[in-house]
Amino acid sequence: MESFRFAEPYALPSWPFARPPELSGETPRHPIVIVGGGLAGLTLACDLAVRGIRSVLLDEDDTVGVRGASSRGICYAQKSLEIFERLGIYERIAAKGITWSFGRTFSGEEEVYSFNLKTDSCSVQPPFINLQQFYIEWFLVERILELGLTDLRWKSRLTQIAPREDGVTLQVETPAGAYALEAGFVVDATGANSPIRTQLGLPAHASRSTDRWCISDVRFTKPLPIERWTWVDAPFNDGRGVWQHLMGDGVWRMDYQMPEDCDVAEISKPEVAGARLREQLGPDVEFEFVWIGPYGYRDHLLERFRHGRVFFIGDAAHVVSPFGARGGNTGIQDAANLAWKFALVLQGRADASLLDSYDAERRPAAEKNLEVTSRSARFLAPRSNAEQVMRNAVVALARRHAFARALVNTGRMSVANDYPASPQLPEGSRSVQNVALRAPRGATATLAQLLREGTHGIVLWRTPCAAEAEAMSTALAGLPVRLVALGGASGLPSFETGEAELAHLDLATPGSLLLVRPDGYRAVRLAAPTPAAVAAAVRTAFALN
């Protein structure tokens, strides 16, 4: 039997357990306790720290990622990358990861669809960067330690939760003993198998797919094209789906759809995985394995993402099938939505009702992602003869007709979700891309950089005059916003940007104004702003006291 080379396993970092003050008899009450040190939990802790808010984060392990070098999530979408720029780790991600925007979809050996995600983008960040999840978590931990406001408690396992009207008591087990932890709010970021959700008896309405896949993380001697290639019905995989992506360190993620009744141990054997690679790339392809593993996906959705003083983010709140990278990205964006709201409420600037808007905004986003990924799953694994006939027809038409190509669904890529109308967002909302801004004398900034320090929104105003700017500045004094001019001679901090960026911001018309929230979402756009109207819009969007 042929033997296969495996790369040396990744040397993941580890951090020491520190004895918490509660084990020495102290009983501090912490404003926020985050349970779970994955993508969502670490993003929230980092975002809070950037805003000057202290928190405690509990994690059962003392490292990041999954021991054994499984890459887990790999595709990070533009909105997540914009969040990471604001948090101060984007440059590290860009330097380590693989930037891409172009994808091809094949049926058999024929290309039936392609896309360029950069076409509609005016953000400084690219549409996607591929990088192993543990690197993102690693960079977040190091940034959190640099900021110094988060109590990272490793080797700390939650054993019991007791919510009250005025707080939450947690029981925590550590190598040095068990203790009780008092929190004002708790955020569950423990993932799909949340013990908090189980203890509170919250139904997640889970369903499990019979579709089976096998991942091979592989390093090739000869590199492949740096594009997302997808096969609906690959001839080298018995007519089933295949994805290939490049990640950091020259490692390729190869996903192969398997028969529903497959033996998961058998399909994960190196000799079986190696045969699949050679069937795809030729008998002489040279490679080494980094990791091999099977997966079957499931989905679930909590009825509410807030239960009193307990909030659920990431996979603890929602799980979707992995098509289009809507899992980890959604958790990152959950955290960014919640962090600024916690900051304003804990600082006494906003009414506590602002926290309700987390569920009002992020649950519809999760519903949409579940809808989109479910459609992808059914396209790739039809559940009936009718669905199979429809898929075959779409693929056949796509070979000859442009209208059908957009119907080929191998995973609609993750985008920032729109938000429905709500008390804080009377008109609903959409994400504002991280546009580049040019200041006089050649200095440049981005919207994310303007939002970086503290917790405030940005008022972008197209070409105001000096008198208008003075009246507006007076009306907004003391409110958590920064007033910025786009063009004109107003005496305000002033920037210029391109026509495409102005069109995206909906500020092509002189005099128009856009209020951007601290999380980079549009709060309101006014064609003819008055100081009173803008001040009222800020108070509404931020639920100010």
C-alpha positions in Angstrom: 0.0 0.0 0.0 1.3 3.4 -0.9 2.2 5.7 1.9 1.4 9.4 1.8 3.3 12.3 3.2 1.8 14.5 5.9 3.1 18.0 6.6 4.3 18.8 10.1 1.4 19.8 12.2 0.9 23.5 13.0 2.6 24.7 16.2 -0.4 26.5 17.7 0.3 29.1 20.4 -0.9 28.5 24.0 -1.5 30.9 26.9 -1.1 30.2 30.6 -3.9 29.6 33.1 -4.0 32.4 35.6 -5.7 32.0 39.0 -8.8 34.2 39.0 -9.5 36.5 41.9 -12.7 34.7 42.8 -10.6 31.7 44.0 -9.0 34.0 46.5 -12.3 35.1 48.0 -12.9 38.2 46.0 -16.4 38.6 44.4 -16.2 41.3 41.7 -19.1 41.8 39.4 -18.1 41.9 35.8 -20.1 44.0 33.3 -19.8 41.4 30.5 -18.7 37.8 30.5 -18.2 36.1 27.1 -18.2 32.3 27.1 -16.2 30.8 24.2 -13.0 31.9 22.6 -13.7 31.2 18.9 -14.2 33.7 16.1 -17.3 35.3 17.4 -16.3 35.5 21.1 -12.8 36.9 20.4 -14.2 39.4 17.9 -16.6 40.7 20.5 -13.9 40.9 23.3 -11.6 42.8 20.9 -14.3 45.1 19.7 -15.3 45.9 23.3 -11.7 46.6 24.3 -11.2 48.9 21.3 -14.2 50.8 22.7 -12.7 50.9 26.2 -15.1 48.3 27.7 -13.7 45.6 30.0 -14.9 42.0 29.7 -14.1 38.5 30.9 -13.7 35.8 28.3 -13.9 32.1 29.4 -12.5 29.3 27.2 -12.1 25.6 28.0 -8.8 25.4 26.1 -5.5 27.3 26.2 -5.0 27.7 22.5 -6.8 28.7 19.2 -8.2 26.6 16.4 -8.6 22.8 16.6 -5.7 20.7 17.7 -4.6 18.5 14.7 -4.3 21.4 12.2 -7.9 21.3 10.9 -8.4 24.5 9.0 -12.1 24.9 9.7 -13.4 28.2 8.3 -11.2 29.7 5.6 -13.1 32.4 3.6 -13.4 35.9 5.2 -15.8 38.3 3.5 -15.4 42.0 2.8 -17.6 43.1 5.7 -15.6 41.0 8.2 -12.3 42.3 6.8 -13.6 45.9 7.2 -14.4 45.0 10.9 -10.9 43.6 11.3 -9.4 46.8 9.9 -11.3 48.8 12.5 -10.0 46.4 15.2 -6.4 46.7 14.0 -5.6 43.2 12.6 -6.5 43.5 9.0 -2.9 44.1 7.7 -1.8 40.9 9.4 -4.6 39.0 7.7 -3.9 40.5 4.3 -0.2 39.7 4.6 -0.8 36.1 5.6 -3.9 35.2 3.6 -4.8 34.8 -0.1 -6.8 37.6 -1.7 -9.3 36.6 -4.3 -12.4 37.9 -6.1 -12.8 35.6 -9.2 -14.5 32.3 -9.3 -15.4 29.7 -11.9 -18.1 27.1 -11.9 -17.9 23.9 -14.1 -20.2 21.2 -15.1 -18.2 18.3 -16.2 -15.2 19.8 -18.0 -17.1 22.9 -19.3 -17.2 26.2 -17.5 -20.8 27.3 -17.2 -20.5 30.4 -14.9 -17.9 32.8 -13.6 -18.0 35.8 -11.4 -15.8 38.7 -10.3 -16.9 40.0 -6.9 -14.8 43.1 -7.3 -17.1 44.5 -10.0 -19.5 46.2 -7.5 -16.9 46.9 -4.8 -15.5 50.3 -3.8 -14.2 49.2 -0.4 -10.5 49.4 0.5 -10.8 45.7 1.5 -11.1 43.0 -1.2 -14.2 40.8 -1.6 -12.5 37.8 0.1 -9.3 36.7 1.8 -8.8 33.0 2.5 -6.9 32.1 5.7 -7.0 29.3 8.2 -9.4 30.2 11.0 -6.8 29.6 13.8 -4.7 32.5 12.3 -7.6 34.9 12.7 -8.2 33.8 16.2 -4.5 34.0 17.0 -4.3 37.6 15.7 -7.4 38.5 17.7 -5.9 37.1 21.0 -2.7 39.0 20.4 -4.6 42.3 19.7 -6.7 41.7 22.8 -3.6 41.3 25.0 -2.2 44.4 23.4 -5.3 46.4 24.3 -5.2 45.2 27.9 -8.8 45.5 28.9 -9.9 41.8 28.6 -9.5 39.2 31.3 -8.7 36.1 29.2 -9.4 33.1 31.4 -8.0 29.9 29.7 -8.7 26.4 31.0 -12.0 27.7 32.4 -15.1 25.6 31.7 -18.6 26.8 32.3 -20.6 24.2 34.3 -23.7 26.0 35.3 -25.6 29.3 34.5 -28.2 31.0 36.6 -29.8 34.1 35.0 -31.5 36.7 37.2 -33.4 39.8 36.5 -30.3 42.0 37.6 -27.5 39.8 36.4 -26.2 36.2 35.8 -24.2 33.8 38.1 -21.9 31.4 36.4 -20.2 28.3 37.9 -16.7 27.8 36.4 -14.4 24.8 36.7 -10.6 25.4 36.4 -7.3 23.5 37.2 -7.2 25.4 40.5 -10.8 24.7 41.5 -14.3 25.8 40.9 -15.8 29.2 41.6 -18.8 31.4 41.0 -18.6 34.3 38.6 -21.0 37.3 38.7 -21.8 39.1 35.5 -24.1 41.9 34.4 -24.5 40.4 31.0 -23.4 37.0 29.5 -22.7 36.4 25.8 -22.8 32.8 24.7 -20.2 32.2 22.0 -19.7 28.5 22.7 -20.7 27.3 19.2 -23.1 24.8 17.8 -23.2 22.6 20.8 -23.8 25.4 23.3 -24.1 24.1 26.9 -25.8 27.4 27.8 -28.5 26.9 25.3 -29.0 23.3 26.6 -29.1 24.4 30.2 -31.6 27.1 29.5 -33.8 24.6 27.6 -33.9 26.8 24.4 -35.1 25.0 21.3 -32.8 25.5 18.3 -35.0 23.8 15.7 -32.1 21.9 14.3 -32.1 19.8 11.2 -29.3 17.6 9.8 -28.5 17.0 6.2 -27.7 13.5 4.8 -25.2 15.2 2.4 -21.6 14.1 3.2 -18.3 15.7 2.3 -14.7 15.1 2.8 -12.1 17.8 3.2 -8.5 17.4 2.1 -6.1 20.2 3.1 -3.2 19.7 0.7 0.1 21.4 -0.3 1.0 20.8 -3.9 4.5 21.0 -5.4 3.1 22.8 -8.5 0.6 25.5 -7.6 -2.9 25.7 -9.0 -4.7 28.9 -10.2 -5.5 31.3 -7.4 -9.3 31.3 -8.0 -12.3 29.6 -6.4 -13.1 26.7 -8.7 -16.3 24.8 -8.2 -17.7 21.7 -10.0 -21.4 21.0 -9.8 -20.9 17.5 -11.1 -17.2 16.7 -11.4 -16.4 13.8 -13.7 -13.4 13.0 -11.5 -15.7 12.7 -8.4 -18.4 10.4 -9.9 -20.6 13.4 -10.9 -20.7 15.0 -7.5 -19.6 18.5 -6.3 -16.1 19.7 -5.7 -14.5 23.0 -4.4 -10.9 24.1 -4.4 -9.6 27.1 -2.6 -6.1 28.3 -1.7 -5.4 29.3 1.9 -2.4 30.6 3.7 1.0 28.8 3.8 0.4 27.4 0.3 -2.3 25.0 1.5 -5.3 24.1 -0.7 -8.7 23.3 0.7 -10.2 20.5 -1.5 -13.9 19.6 -0.7 -15.4 16.5 -2.2 -19.0 15.6 -2.1 -19.5 12.0 -1.1 -22.3 9.4 -1.4 -24.9 9.8 1.4 -24.3 6.3 2.7 -20.5 6.5 2.7 -18.3 5.2 5.4 -16.8 8.4 6.9 -13.7 6.5 8.2 -13.1 5.0 4.8 -13.4 8.2 2.8 -10.9 9.9 5.1 -8.1 7.4 4.7 -5.0 8.9 3.1 -5.0 6.3 0.3 -8.6 7.1 -0.6 -8.2 10.8 -0.4 -5.0 10.5 -2.5 -6.8 8.6 -5.2 -9.4 11.4 -5.4 -6.7 14.0 -5.9 -5.0 12.0 -8.6 -8.3 11.3 -10.4 -8.7 15.1 -10.4 -5.2 16.3 -11.1 -3.5 13.4 -12.8 -1.5 10.4 -11.6 1.8 12.3 -11.4 0.6 15.1 -9.1 2.9 15.7 -6.2 1.5 16.7 -2.8 1.5 16.3 0.9 -1.5 16.2 3.2 -2.0 18.8 5.9 -5.3 17.4 7.2 -8.1 15.1 6.1 -11.5 14.9 7.6 -15.2 14.2 6.8 -18.1 16.5 7.6 -21.9 16.5 7.4 -23.6 19.8 7.9 -26.6 20.8 9.9 -28.5 24.0 10.6 -30.4 25.5 13.5 -31.8 28.9 14.5 -32.8 30.2 17.9 -36.2 31.8 18.2 -34.6 34.8 19.9 -30.9 35.9 20.2 -31.5 37.6 23.5 -33.0 36.0 26.6 -32.9 38.6 29.4 -29.3 39.3 30.2 -28.0 36.4 28.1 -27.1 37.0 24.4 -26.3 34.4 21.8 -23.9 35.1 18.9 -22.3 33.0 16.2 -23.0 29.3 16.0 -24.6 29.3 19.5 -27.4 31.4 17.9 -27.5 30.0 14.3 -25.8 27.4 12.2 -26.0 27.3 8.4 -24.6 24.9 5.9 -21.1 25.9 4.8 -21.9 27.1 1.2 -20.8 30.7 0.5 -18.9 31.2 3.8 -21.9 32.5 5.7 -21.0 30.8 9.0 -18.0 32.4 10.6 -18.5 35.7 8.8 -22.0 35.9 10.3 -20.6 35.3 13.8 -18.0 38.1 13.3 -20.7 40.4 12.2 -23.0 39.5 15.1 -20.1 40.5 17.5 -19.6 43.9 15.7 -23.3 44.6 15.9 -23.5 43.9 19.6 -20.2 45.5 20.8 -21.1 49.2 20.1 -24.5 48.8 21.7 -23.0 47.3 24.9 -20.5 50.2 24.9 -23.1 53.0 24.7 -25.4 51.3 27.3 -22.7 50.5 29.8 -21.4 54.0 29.5 -24.8 55.3 30.4 -25.2 57.2 27.1 -27.9 55.0 25.5 -31.1 53.5 26.8 -31.0 49.8 27.5 -33.6 49.2 24.8 -30.8 49.6 22.3 -29.7 46.1 23.2 -33.0 44.7 21.9 -32.0 45.9 18.4 -29.3 43.2 18.3 -32.0 40.5 18.0 -34.1 42.7 15.7 -31.3 43.0 13.3 -29.2 39.9 13.5 -31.9 37.3 13.6 -33.4 38.4 10.2 -29.8 38.3 8.9 -29.5 34.7 10.1 -32.8 33.8 8.6 -31.7 35.1 5.2 -28.4 33.2 5.4 -30.3 30.0 6.3 -32.6 30.6 3.3 -29.7 31.2 0.9 -27.5 28.3 2.1 -30.5 25.9 2.1 -31.1 26.7 -1.6 -27.4 26.0 -2.3 -27.6 22.7 -0.5 -30.6 21.6 -2.4 -29.0 22.5 -5.7 -25.9 20.5 -4.9 -27.8 17.6 -3.4 -31.4 17.5 -4.9 -33.9 16.0 -2.6 -36.4 14.8 -5.3 -36.6 13.8 -8.9 -38.1 17.2 -9.7 -35.2 19.1 -8.1 -32.8 16.9 -10.0 -34.5 17.6 -13.3 -34.5 21.3 -12.5 -30.8 21.3 -11.7 -29.9 19.4 -14.8 -32.0 21.8 -16.9 -30.3 24.9 -15.3 -26.8 23.5 -15.9 -27.6 22.5 -19.5 -29.1 25.9 -20.3 -26.1 27.7 -18.6 -23.8 26.2 -21.2 -25.5 28.2 -24.0 -27.6 31.0 -22.4 -26.4 33.8 -20.1 -29.7 34.1 -18.3 -29.3 30.6 -16.8 -25.8 31.1 -15.5 -26.9 33.1 -12.6 -29.2 30.2 -11.6 -26.2 27.9 -11.1 -26.0 27.7 -7.4 -22.9 26.3 -5.8 -23.0 28.7 -2.9 -23.9 32.4 -3.0 -20.9 34.1 -1.4 -21.4 35.9 1.9 -22.4 39.5 1.9 -23.3 42.0 4.6 -27.0 41.5 5.4 -29.5 44.3 5.1 -31.6 45.1 8.2 -35.3 45.6 8.4 -37.1 48.7 9.6 -37.1 49.0 13.4 -37.4 51.7 16.1 -33.8 52.6 15.7 -33.8 52.2 11.9 -37.1 53.6 10.6 -36.1 53.0 7.0 -34.1 49.8 7.5 -30.4 49.7 6.8 -27.6 48.3 4.7 -23.9 48.1 5.2 -21.7 51.0 4.1 -18.5 49.9 2.4 -15.1 51.0 3.8 -14.4 53.7 1.2 -11.1 55.5 0.9 -11.1 59.2 1.8 -8.4 61.7 0.7 -7.7 64.6 3.0 -5.9 67.8 1.9 -2.1 67.6 1.6 -2.3 64.0 0.4 -3.3 62.3 3.7 -5.6 59.4 3.3 -8.1 57.6 5.7 -10.9 55.1 5.5 -14.3 55.1 7.0 -13.2 52.2 9.3 -10.3 54.2 10.5 -12.5 57.2 11.3 -14.7 54.8 13.4 -11.8 53.2 15.2 -11.3 55.1 18.4 -14.1 55.1 21.0 -17.8 54.6 20.1 -19.3 57.1 17.7 -21.0 57.4 14.4 -19.8 59.4 11.4 -21.9 62.2 9.8 -20.8 62.5 6.2 -22.0 65.7 4.7 -21.6 66.7 1.0 -20.1 70.2 0.4 -21.6 72.2 3.3 -20.8 75.9 3.7 -19.2 77.4 6.7 -22.4 78.8 8.2 -24.2 75.5 7.8 -21.3 73.6 9.4 -21.3 75.9 12.4 -25.0 75.4 13.1 -24.7 71.7 12.6 -21.7 71.4 14.9 -23.6 73.2 17.6 -26.6 70.9 17.3 -24.5 67.8 17.4 -22.3 68.9 20.3 -22.1 66.2 23.0 -23.6 63.5 20.8 -21.6 60.4 19.9 -20.9 61.4 16.3 -18.0 62.9 14.3 -19.0 65.4 11.7 -17.0 65.2 8.4 -17.4 67.2 5.2 -17.0 65.6 1.7 -15.8 68.6 -0.3 -16.6 72.3 0.1 -15.0 74.9 2.3 -16.8 74.5 5.6 -14.0 74.5 8.2 -15.0 71.0 9.2 -12.5 68.1 8.8 -12.8 67.6 5.1 -12.1 64.7 2.6 -12.6 64.0 -1.0 -13.5 60.7 -2.6 -14.3 59.3 -6.1 -17.6 59.3 -8.0 -18.2 55.5 -7.5 -17.7 56.0 -3.7 -20.1 59.0 -3.6 -22.7 57.0 -5.5 -22.3 54.1 -3.1 -22.7 56.5 -0.2 -25.7 58.1 -1.9 -24.0 61.5 -1.6 -23.7 62.5 -5.2 -26.0 65.4 -4.7 -24.4 68.5 -3.0 -25.9 69.2 0.4 -27.0 65.6 1.1 -25.9 63.9 4.4 -25.4 60.3 5.6 -25.3 59.1 9.2 -23.1 56.0 9.6 -23.4 53.9 12.7 -20.4 52.7 14.8 -20.6 49.3 13.1 -20.4 50.8 9.6 -24.2 50.5 8.8 -26.3 53.3 7.3 -28.6 54.9 9.9 -30.3 57.6 7.8 -29.7 59.6 4.6 -31.1 63.2 4.4 -31.3 65.1 1.1 -31.8 68.5 2.8 -30.5 68.1 6.4 -31.3 70.6 9.1 -29.4 70.6 12.5 -32.6 69.6 14.4 -33.3 66.7 12.0 -29.8 65.3 12.1 -29.6 65.5 15.9 -33.0 63.7 16.1 -31.8 61.0 13.8 -28.7 60.4 15.9 -30.8 60.2 19.1 -33.1 57.7 17.4 -30.4 55.5 15.8 -28.4 55.3 19.0 -31.4 55.2 21.5 -29.7 58.0 23.4 -30.8 58.9 26.9 
